[in-house]
Short mmCIF file of C-alpha atoms in Angstrom, two decimals:
data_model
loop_
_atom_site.label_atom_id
_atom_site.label_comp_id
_atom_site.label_asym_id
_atom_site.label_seq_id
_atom_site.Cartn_x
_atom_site.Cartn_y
_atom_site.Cartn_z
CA UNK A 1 -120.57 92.33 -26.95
CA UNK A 2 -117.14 94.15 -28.29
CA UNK A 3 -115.02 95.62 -26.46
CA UNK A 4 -112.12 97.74 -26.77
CA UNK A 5 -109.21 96.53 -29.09
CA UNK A 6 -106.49 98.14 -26.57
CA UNK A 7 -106.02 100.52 -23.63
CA UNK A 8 -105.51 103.57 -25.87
CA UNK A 9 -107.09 107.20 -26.21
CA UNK A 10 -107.57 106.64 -29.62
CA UNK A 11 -109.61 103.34 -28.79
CA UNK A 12 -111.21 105.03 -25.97
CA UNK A 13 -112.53 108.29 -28.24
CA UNK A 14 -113.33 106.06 -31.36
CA UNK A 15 -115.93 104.52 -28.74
CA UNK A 16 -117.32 107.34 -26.81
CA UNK A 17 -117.95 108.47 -30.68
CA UNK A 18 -119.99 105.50 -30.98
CA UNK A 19 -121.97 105.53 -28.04
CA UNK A 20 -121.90 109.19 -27.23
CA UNK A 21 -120.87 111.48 -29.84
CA UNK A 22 -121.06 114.77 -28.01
CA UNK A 23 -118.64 113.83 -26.07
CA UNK A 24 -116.16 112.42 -27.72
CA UNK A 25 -114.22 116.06 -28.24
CA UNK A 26 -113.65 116.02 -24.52
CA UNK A 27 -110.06 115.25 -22.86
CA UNK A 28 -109.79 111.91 -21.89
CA UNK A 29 -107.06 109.67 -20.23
CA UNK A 30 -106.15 105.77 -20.16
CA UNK A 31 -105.00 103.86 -16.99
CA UNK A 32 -101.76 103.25 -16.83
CA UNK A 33 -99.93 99.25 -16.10
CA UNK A 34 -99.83 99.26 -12.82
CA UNK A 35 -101.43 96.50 -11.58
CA UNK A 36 -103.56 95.63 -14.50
CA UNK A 37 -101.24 92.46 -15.82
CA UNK A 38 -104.21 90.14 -14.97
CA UNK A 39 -106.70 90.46 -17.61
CA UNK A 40 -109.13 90.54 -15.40
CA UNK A 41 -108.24 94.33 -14.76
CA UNK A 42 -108.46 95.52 -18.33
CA UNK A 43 -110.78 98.05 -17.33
CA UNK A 44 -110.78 101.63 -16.75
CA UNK A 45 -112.96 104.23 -15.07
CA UNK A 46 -111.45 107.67 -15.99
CA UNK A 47 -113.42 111.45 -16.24
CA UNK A 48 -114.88 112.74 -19.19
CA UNK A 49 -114.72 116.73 -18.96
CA UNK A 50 -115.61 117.45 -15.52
CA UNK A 51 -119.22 116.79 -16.08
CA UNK A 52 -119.03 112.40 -16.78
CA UNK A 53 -116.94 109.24 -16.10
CA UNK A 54 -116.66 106.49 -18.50
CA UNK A 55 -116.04 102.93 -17.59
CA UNK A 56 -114.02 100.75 -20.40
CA UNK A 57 -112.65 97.03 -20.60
CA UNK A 58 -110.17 95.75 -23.08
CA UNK A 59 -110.27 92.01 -21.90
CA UNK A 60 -112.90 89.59 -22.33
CA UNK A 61 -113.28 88.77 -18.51
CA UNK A 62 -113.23 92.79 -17.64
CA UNK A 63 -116.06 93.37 -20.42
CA UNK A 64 -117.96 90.46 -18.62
CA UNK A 65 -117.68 92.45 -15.67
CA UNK A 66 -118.76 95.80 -16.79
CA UNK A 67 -121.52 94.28 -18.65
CA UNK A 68 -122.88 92.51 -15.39
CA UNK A 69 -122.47 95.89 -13.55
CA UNK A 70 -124.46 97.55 -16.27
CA UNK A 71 -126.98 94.94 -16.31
CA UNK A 72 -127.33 95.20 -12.46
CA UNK A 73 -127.91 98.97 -12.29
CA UNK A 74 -130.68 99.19 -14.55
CA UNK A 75 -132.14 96.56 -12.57
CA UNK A 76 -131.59 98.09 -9.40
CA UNK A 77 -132.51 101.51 -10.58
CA UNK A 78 -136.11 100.37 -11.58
CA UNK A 79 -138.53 101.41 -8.95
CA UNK A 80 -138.25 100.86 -5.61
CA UNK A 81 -134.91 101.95 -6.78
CA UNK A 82 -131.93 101.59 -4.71
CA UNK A 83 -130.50 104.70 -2.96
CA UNK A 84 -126.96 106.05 -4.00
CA UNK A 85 -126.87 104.78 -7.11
CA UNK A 86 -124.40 106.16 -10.03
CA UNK A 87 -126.90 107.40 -12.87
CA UNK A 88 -126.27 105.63 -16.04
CA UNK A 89 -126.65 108.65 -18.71
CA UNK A 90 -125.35 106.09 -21.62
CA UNK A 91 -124.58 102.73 -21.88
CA UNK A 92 -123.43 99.80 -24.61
CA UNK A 93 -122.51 96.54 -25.54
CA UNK A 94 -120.83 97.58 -28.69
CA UNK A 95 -118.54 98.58 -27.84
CA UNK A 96 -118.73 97.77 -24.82
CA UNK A 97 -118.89 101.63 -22.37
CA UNK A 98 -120.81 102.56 -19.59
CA UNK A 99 -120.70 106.42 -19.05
CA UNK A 100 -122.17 107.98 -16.04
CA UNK A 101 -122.86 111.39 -14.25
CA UNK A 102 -120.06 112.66 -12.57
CA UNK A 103 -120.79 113.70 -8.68
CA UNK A 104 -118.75 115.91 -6.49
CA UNK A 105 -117.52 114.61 -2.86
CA UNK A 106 -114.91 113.12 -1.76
CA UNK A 107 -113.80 109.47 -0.24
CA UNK A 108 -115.40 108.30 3.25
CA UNK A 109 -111.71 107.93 3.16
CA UNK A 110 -110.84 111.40 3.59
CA UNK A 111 -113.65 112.68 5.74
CA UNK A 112 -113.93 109.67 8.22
CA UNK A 113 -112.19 111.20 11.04
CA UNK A 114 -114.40 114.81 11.25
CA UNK A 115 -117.59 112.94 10.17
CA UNK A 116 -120.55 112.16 13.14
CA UNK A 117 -120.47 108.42 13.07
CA UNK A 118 -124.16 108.08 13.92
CA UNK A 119 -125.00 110.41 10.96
CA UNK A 120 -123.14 108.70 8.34
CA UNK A 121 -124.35 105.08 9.55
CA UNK A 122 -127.97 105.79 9.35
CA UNK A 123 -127.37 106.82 5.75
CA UNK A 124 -125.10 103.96 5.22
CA UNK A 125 -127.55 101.28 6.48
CA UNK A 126 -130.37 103.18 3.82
CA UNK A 127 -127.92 102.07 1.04
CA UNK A 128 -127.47 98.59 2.86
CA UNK A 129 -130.75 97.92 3.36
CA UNK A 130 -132.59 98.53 0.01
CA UNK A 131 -129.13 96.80 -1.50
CA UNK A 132 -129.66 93.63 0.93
CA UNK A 133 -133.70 93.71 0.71
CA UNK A 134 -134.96 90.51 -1.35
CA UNK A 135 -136.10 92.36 -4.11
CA UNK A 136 -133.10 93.52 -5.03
CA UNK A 137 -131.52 90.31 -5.24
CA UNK A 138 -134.35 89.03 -7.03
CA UNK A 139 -134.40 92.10 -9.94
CA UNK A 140 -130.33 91.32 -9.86
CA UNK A 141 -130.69 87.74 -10.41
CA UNK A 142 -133.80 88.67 -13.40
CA UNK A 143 -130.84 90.38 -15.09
CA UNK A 144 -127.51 88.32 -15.04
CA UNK A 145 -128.40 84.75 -13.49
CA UNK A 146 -128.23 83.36 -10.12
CA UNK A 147 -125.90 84.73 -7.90
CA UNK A 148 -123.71 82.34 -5.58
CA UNK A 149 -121.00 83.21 -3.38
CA UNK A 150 -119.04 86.63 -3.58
CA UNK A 151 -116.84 87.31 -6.56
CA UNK A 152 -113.44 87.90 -5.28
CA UNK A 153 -113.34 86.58 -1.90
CA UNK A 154 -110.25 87.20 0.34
CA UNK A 155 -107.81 84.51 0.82
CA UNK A 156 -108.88 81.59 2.92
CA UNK A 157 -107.32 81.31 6.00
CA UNK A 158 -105.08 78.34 4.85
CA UNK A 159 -103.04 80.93 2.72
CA UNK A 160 -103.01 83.19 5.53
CA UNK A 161 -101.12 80.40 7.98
CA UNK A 162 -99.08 79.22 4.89
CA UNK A 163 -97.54 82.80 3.57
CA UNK A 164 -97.87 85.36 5.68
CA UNK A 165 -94.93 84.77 8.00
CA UNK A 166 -92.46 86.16 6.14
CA UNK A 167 -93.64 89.83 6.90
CA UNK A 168 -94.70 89.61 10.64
CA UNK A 169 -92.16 86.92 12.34
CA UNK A 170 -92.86 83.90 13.83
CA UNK A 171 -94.27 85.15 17.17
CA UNK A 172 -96.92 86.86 15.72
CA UNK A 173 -97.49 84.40 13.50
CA UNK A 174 -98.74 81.63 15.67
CA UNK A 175 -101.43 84.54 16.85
CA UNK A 176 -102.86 85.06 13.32
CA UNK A 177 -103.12 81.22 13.48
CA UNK A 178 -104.64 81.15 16.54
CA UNK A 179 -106.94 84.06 14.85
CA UNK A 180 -107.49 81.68 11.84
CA UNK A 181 -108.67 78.75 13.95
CA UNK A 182 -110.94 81.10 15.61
CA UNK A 183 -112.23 82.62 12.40
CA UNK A 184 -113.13 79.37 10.87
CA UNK A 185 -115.17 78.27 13.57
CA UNK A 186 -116.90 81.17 13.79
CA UNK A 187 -117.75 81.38 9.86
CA UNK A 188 -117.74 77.05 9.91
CA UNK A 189 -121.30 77.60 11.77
CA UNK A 190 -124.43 78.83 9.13
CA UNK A 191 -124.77 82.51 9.32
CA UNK A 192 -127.85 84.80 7.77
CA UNK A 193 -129.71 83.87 4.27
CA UNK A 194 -127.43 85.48 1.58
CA UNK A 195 -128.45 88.84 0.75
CA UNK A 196 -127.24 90.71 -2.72
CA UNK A 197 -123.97 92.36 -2.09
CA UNK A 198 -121.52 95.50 -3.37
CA UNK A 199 -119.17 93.38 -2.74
CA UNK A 200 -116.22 96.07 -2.58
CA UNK A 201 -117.47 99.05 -0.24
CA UNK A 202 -114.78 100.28 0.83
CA UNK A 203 -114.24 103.95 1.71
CA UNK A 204 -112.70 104.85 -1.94
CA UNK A 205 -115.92 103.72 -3.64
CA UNK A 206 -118.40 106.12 -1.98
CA UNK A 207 -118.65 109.67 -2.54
CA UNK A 208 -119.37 111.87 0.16
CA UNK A 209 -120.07 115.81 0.86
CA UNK A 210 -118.94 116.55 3.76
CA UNK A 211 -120.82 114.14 6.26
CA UNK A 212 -123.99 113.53 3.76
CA UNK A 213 -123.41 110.27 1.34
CA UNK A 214 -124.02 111.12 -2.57
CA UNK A 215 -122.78 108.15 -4.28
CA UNK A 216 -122.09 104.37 -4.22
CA UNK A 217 -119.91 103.32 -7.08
CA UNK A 218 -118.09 100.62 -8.46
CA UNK A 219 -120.92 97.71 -8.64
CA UNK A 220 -118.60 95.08 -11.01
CA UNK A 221 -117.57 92.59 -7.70
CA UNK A 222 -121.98 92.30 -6.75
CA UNK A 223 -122.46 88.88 -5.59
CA UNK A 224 -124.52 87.29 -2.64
CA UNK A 225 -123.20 86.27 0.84
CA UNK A 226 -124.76 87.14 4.35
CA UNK A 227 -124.62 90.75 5.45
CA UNK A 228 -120.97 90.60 7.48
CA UNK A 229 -119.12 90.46 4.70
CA UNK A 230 -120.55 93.41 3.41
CA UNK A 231 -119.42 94.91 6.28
CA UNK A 232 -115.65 93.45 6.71
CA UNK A 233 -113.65 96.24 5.46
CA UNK A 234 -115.37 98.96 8.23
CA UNK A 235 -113.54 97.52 10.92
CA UNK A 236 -110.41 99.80 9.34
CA UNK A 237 -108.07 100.86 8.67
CA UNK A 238 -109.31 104.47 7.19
CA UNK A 239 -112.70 104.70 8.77
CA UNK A 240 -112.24 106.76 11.53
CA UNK A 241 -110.76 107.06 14.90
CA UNK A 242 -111.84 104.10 16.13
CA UNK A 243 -115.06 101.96 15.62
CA UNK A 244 -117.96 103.85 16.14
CA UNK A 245 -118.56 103.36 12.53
CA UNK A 246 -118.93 100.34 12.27
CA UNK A 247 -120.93 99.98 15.82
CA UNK A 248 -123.20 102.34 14.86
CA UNK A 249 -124.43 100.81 11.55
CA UNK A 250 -124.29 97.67 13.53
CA UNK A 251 -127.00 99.33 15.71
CA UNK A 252 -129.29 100.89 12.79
CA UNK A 253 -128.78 97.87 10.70
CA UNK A 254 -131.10 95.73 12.58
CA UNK A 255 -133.79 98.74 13.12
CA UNK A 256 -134.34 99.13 9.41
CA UNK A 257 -134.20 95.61 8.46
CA UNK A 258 -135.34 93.33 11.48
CA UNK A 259 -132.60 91.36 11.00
CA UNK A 260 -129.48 91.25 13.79
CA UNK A 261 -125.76 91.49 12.86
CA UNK A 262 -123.14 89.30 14.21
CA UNK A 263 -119.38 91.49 15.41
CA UNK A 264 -117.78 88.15 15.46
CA UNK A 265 -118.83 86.98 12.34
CA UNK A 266 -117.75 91.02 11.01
CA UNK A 267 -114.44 90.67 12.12
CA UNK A 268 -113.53 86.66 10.89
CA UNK A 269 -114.41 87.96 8.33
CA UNK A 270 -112.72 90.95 8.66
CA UNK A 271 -109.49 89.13 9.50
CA UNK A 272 -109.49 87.37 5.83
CA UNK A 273 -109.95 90.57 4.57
CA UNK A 274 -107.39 92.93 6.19
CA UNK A 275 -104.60 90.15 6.57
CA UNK A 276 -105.29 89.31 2.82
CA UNK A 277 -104.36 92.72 1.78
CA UNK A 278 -100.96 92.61 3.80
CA UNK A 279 -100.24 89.57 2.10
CA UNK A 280 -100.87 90.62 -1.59
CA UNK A 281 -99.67 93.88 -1.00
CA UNK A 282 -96.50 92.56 0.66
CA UNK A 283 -95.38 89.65 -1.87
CA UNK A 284 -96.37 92.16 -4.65
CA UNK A 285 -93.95 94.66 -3.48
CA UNK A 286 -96.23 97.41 -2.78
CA UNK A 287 -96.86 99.52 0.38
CA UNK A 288 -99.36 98.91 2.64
CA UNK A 289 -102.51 101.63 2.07
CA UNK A 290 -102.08 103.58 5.25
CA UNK A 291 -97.65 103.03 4.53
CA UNK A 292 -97.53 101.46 7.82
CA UNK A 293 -95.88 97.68 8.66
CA UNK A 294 -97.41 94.46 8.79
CA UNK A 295 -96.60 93.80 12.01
CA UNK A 296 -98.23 97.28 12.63
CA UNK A 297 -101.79 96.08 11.26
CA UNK A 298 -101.45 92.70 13.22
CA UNK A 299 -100.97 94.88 16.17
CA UNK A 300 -104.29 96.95 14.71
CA UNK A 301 -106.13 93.88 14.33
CA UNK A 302 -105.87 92.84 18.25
CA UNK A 303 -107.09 96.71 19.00
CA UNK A 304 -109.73 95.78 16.99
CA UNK A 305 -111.08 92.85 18.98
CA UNK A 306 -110.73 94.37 22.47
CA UNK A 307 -112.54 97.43 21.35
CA UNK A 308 -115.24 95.29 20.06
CA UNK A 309 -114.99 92.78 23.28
CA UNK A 310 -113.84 90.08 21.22
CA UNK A 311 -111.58 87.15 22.46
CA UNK A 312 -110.26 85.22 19.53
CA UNK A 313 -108.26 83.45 21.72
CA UNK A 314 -111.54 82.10 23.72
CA UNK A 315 -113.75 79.22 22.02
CA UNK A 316 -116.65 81.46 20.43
CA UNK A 317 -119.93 80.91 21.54
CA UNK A 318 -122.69 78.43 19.79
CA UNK A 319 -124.63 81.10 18.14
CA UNK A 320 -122.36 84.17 16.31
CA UNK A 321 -125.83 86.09 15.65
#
């Protein structure tokens, strides 16, 4: 495996000649710093022409990424092949470039709030279900090794308590704790066998027309872990008015697959998730995605429960499922 010597256009087009030649005349980009000190995020996903994206690493632990994703969508491709999927037209290890069809739409993102929420979830749940069905793990697994645990899990709830004061005060504070304590007994008691995972759904990686899904992209953070935390970024903000969403692929999910989803295992999990971003976006010195506060998504966060009938502040029942 070999992957690119640097994040230039000359390194990206000596490449694409490699692996695609008929391409490599077409305009192409690189990404810029921003956020991409880590090694981990040497890797870029920029257009080709207007017909083809290519995906790119310049770091070891990127390229390990991209390789797993490429690995994983052949497998999952294969017959019964998984809905949604980004078609592959080229692919290498060296060097190291995965180029694929481009598809118009736009982000659930920007179509959330004029979208029927019913609509969208039974498509949502296809995607979910072939993705979570056994098979799938088990044609994953066949191509990169055993898969434990999700790959970039949000902070625990230890960092939450320990670092998060500093941007909501001290009153809300001792609620997010209270939250925390709640959230780790809820996800302290076993939850659903461990299904294969995205791992990163959010609304920015899927492509939509209008209200009919086209595309699921972005398959580099696929891990396993139990259903919910598929699910933890629907809650919001971005996907929709409210949470009919979420409760409606909540309702399909368990039609298609037999198996039932828990809300209160959604949202602890949920909490780690949403409260994770304030933090990282906070200390990093960048705004929040919708440019609101953090005491503003705290204040989301509680909407979020009551709409969903959820006391944190109540011991949770035994059984979350």
């Amino acid at each position: 495996m070999r992957w690119l010597a640097e994040c230039s256009v000359a390194a990206l087009r000596e490449a694409l000649g490699a692996v695609a030649p008929e391409l490599a005349g077409y305009p192409v980009t690189v990404p810029g710093p921003a956020g991409k000190q880590d090694p981990l995020w040497h890797s870029g996903c920029v257009p080709v022409g207007d017909r083809f994206f290519v995906k790119f690493a310049w770091s070891r632990p990127a390229a390990l990424r991209l390789a797993r994703e490429i690995a994983v969508l052949a497998a999952l491709a294969r017959e019964p092949q998984v809905p949604f999927l980004p078609e592959v037209v080229a692919s290498s290890a060296d060097p190291l470039l995965m180029i694929t069809r481009r598809v118009p739409g736009t982000s659930l993102f920007e179509v959330a709030d004029s979208i029927d929420p019913d609509h969208a979830a039974r498509q949502l749940v296809r995607f979910l279900a072939a993705l979570h069905h056994p098979a799938a793990r088990r044609r994953a697994e066949a191509a990169v090794g055993t898969l434990t645990g999700p790959q970039l899990p949000p902070p625990t709830t230890g960092t939450l308590r320990d670092r998060l004061g500093p941007w909501i005060g001290p009153d809300q504070l001792r609620t997010v704790a209270g939250w925390c304590d709640w959230a780790d007994t809820v996800l302290g008691s076993p939850g659903g066998p461990a299904v294969l995972m995205h791992g990163d759904l959010h609304g920015n990686n899927q492509v939509w027309d209008r209200d009919e899904l086209r595309l699921v992209v972005d398959f580099e953070n696929i891990g396993a872990a139990e259903p919910e935390y598929e699910l933890r970024g629907f809650p919001g903000p971005g996907m929709g008015p409210g949470l009919e969403l979420l409760t409606a692929i909540m309702r399909h999910y368990p039609q298609v697959t037999g198996r039932q989803l828990s809300a209160a295992r959604v949202m602890a999990w949920h909490l780690r998730h949403a409260l994770g971003d304030v933090l990282w976006r906070s200390e990093a010195g960048i705004p929040l995605a919708d440019h609101r506060t953090p005491p503003q998504w705290v204040e989301d966060l509680a909407a979020r429960f009551t709409a969903l009938s959820i006391d944190p502040e109540a011991p949770p029942p035994a059984d979350q499922r």
